[in-house]
Short mmCIF file of C-alpha atoms in Angstrom, two decimals:
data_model
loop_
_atom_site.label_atom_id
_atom_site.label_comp_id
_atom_site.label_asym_id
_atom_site.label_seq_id
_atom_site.Cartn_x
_atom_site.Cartn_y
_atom_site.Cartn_z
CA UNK A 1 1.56 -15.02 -8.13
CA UNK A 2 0.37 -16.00 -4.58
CA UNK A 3 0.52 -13.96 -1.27
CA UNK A 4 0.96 -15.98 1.70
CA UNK A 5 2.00 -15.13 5.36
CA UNK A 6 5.78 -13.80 5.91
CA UNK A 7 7.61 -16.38 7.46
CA UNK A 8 8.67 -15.51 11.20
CA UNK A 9 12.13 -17.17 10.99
CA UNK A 10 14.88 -17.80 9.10
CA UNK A 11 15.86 -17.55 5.17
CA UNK A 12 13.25 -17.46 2.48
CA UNK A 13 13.52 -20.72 0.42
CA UNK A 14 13.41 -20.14 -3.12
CA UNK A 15 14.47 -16.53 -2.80
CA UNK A 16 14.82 -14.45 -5.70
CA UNK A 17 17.96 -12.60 -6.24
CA UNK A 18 19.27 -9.97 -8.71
CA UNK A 19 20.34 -11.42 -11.57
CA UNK A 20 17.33 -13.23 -11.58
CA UNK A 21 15.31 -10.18 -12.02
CA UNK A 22 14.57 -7.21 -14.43
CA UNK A 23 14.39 -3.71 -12.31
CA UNK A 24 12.63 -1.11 -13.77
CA UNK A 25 11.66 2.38 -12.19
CA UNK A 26 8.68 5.13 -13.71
CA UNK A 27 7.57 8.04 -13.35
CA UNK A 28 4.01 8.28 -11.03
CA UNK A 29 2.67 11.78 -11.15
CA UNK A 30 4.65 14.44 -8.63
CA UNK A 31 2.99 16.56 -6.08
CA UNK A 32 4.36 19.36 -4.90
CA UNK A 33 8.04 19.47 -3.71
CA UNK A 34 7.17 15.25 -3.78
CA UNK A 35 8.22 13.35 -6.52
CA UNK A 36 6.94 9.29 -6.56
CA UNK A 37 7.83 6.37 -8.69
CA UNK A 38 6.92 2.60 -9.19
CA UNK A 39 10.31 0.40 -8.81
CA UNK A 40 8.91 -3.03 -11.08
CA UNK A 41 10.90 -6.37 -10.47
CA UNK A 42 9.92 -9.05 -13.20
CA UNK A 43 11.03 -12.33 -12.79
CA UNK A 44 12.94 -13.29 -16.33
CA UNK A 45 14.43 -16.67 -15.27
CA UNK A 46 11.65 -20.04 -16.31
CA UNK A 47 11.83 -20.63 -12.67
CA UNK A 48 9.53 -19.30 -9.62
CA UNK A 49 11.23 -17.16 -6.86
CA UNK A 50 9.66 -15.90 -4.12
CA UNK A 51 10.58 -12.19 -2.38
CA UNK A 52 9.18 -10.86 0.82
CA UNK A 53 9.85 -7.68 2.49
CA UNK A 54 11.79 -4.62 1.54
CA UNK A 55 14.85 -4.09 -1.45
CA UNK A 56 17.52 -2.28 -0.91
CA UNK A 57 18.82 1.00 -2.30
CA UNK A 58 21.61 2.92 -3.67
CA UNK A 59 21.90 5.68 -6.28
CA UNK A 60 24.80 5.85 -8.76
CA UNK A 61 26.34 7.76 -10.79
CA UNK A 62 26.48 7.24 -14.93
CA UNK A 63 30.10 5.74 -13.78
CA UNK A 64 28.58 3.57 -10.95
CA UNK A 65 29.68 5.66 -8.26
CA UNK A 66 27.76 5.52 -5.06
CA UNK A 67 25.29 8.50 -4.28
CA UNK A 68 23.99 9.13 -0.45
CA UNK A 69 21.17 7.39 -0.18
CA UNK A 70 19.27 6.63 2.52
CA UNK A 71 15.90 4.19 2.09
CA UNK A 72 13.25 4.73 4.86
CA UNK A 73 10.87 1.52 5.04
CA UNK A 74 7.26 2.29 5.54
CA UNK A 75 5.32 0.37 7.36
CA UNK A 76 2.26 -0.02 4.89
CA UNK A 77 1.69 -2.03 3.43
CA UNK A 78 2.88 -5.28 5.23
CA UNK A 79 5.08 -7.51 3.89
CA UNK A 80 3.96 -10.50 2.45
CA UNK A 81 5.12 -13.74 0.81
CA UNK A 82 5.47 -12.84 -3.10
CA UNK A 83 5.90 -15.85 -5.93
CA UNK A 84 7.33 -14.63 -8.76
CA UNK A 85 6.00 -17.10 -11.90
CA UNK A 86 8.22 -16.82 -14.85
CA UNK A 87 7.55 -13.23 -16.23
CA UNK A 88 5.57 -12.47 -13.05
CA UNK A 89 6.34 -9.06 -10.97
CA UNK A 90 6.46 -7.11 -8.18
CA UNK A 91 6.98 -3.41 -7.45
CA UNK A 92 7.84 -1.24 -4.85
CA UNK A 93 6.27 2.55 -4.05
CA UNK A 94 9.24 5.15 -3.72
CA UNK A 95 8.85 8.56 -2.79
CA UNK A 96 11.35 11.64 -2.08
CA UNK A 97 11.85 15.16 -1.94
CA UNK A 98 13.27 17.72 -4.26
CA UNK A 99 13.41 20.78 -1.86
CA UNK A 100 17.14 20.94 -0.53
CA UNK A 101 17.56 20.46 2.82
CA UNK A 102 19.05 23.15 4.74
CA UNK A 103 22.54 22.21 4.62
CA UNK A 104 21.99 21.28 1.11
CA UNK A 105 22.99 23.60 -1.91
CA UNK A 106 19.73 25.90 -2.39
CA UNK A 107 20.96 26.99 -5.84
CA UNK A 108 21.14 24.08 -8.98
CA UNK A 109 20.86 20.94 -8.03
CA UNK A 110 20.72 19.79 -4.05
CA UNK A 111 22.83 16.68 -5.03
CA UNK A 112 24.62 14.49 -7.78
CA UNK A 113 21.75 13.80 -10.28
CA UNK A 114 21.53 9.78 -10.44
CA UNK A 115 21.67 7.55 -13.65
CA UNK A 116 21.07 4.07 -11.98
CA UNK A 117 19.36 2.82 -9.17
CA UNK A 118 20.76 -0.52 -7.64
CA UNK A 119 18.62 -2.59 -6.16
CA UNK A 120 19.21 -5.69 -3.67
CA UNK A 121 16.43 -8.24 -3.90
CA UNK A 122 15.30 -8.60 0.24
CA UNK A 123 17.72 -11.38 1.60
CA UNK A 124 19.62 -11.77 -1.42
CA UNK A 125 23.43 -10.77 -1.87
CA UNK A 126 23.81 -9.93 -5.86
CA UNK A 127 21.53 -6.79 -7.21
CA UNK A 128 20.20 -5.71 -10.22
CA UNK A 129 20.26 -2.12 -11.73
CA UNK A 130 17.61 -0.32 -12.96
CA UNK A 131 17.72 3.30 -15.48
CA UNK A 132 17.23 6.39 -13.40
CA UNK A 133 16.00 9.42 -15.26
CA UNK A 134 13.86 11.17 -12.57
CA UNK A 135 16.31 13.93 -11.11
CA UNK A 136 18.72 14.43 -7.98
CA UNK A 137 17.37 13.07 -4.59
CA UNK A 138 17.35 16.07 -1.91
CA UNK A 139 17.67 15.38 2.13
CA UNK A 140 20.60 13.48 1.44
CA UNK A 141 19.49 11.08 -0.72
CA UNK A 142 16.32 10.26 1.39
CA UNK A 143 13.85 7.97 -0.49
CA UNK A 144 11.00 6.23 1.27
CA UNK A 145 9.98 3.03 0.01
CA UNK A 146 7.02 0.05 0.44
CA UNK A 147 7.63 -3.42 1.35
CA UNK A 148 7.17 -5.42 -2.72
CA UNK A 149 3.72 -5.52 -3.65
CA UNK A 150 2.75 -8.36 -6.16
CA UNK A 151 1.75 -7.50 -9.61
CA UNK A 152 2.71 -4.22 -11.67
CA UNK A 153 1.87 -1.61 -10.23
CA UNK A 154 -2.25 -0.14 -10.28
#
């Protein structure tokens, strides 16, 4: 895997996109009312693809039925140029909060508790779907998120 400066214009040659990929989302350790995960794309294709920037987002339901969810983008750390080798990665950093907001229920859970994440490869059109076993989403579905980071995560 190689980092190299984010093009200014135009598409990314060589782009990755979902059904390319592998999605995979664990646990990191919670702080309080803050819960954090790793989202891992591995490339399972015997081809290189290259991602840059952010993936998108959207919670579902065990019966793939869209949950609110809103993805904030972070602005650390950069983007950056990402070549995926065969069986080469990259993750993500998400983070959201469990406390309701206050026109969310404040009894039981504040939303619909997700079963799958989809996620949308930056620039590409087809996603992938990864497990989700790490509770309902509060603030209406609110989940901040890093630009890809090569490698699994540290």
């Amino acid at each position: 895997m190689s980092n190299e400066p984010v093009p200014t214009a135009g598409a990314l040659e060589g782009g990755c996109n979902g059904e390319m990929l592998y999605a995979e989302v664990t646990q990191a350790p919670p702080a309080a009312g803050q819960r954090y995960a790793h989202l891992t794309l591995t490339n399972e294709t015997e081809s290189e693809c290259k991602l840059s920037g952010y993936v998108g987002l959207q919670l579902l339901t065990a019966s793939d039925r869209p949950i609110p969810t809103q993805a904030e983008k972070l602005p650390a750390p950069k983007p950056t140029v990402i070549t995926l080798t065969p069986d080469g990665s990259a993750y993500a950093r998400l983070s959201w909060t469990v406390i309701p907001a206050s026109d969310e229920p404040q009894e039981g859970a504040c939303a619909d508790t997700p079963a799958l994440l989809r996620v949308t490869p930056p620039g590409a059109k087809s996603p992938t779907t990864a497990g989700w076993e790490l509770g309902a989403v509060c603030a209406h579905g609110r989940i901040k998120v890093t630009a890809l980071q090569a490698g699994p995560p540290g």
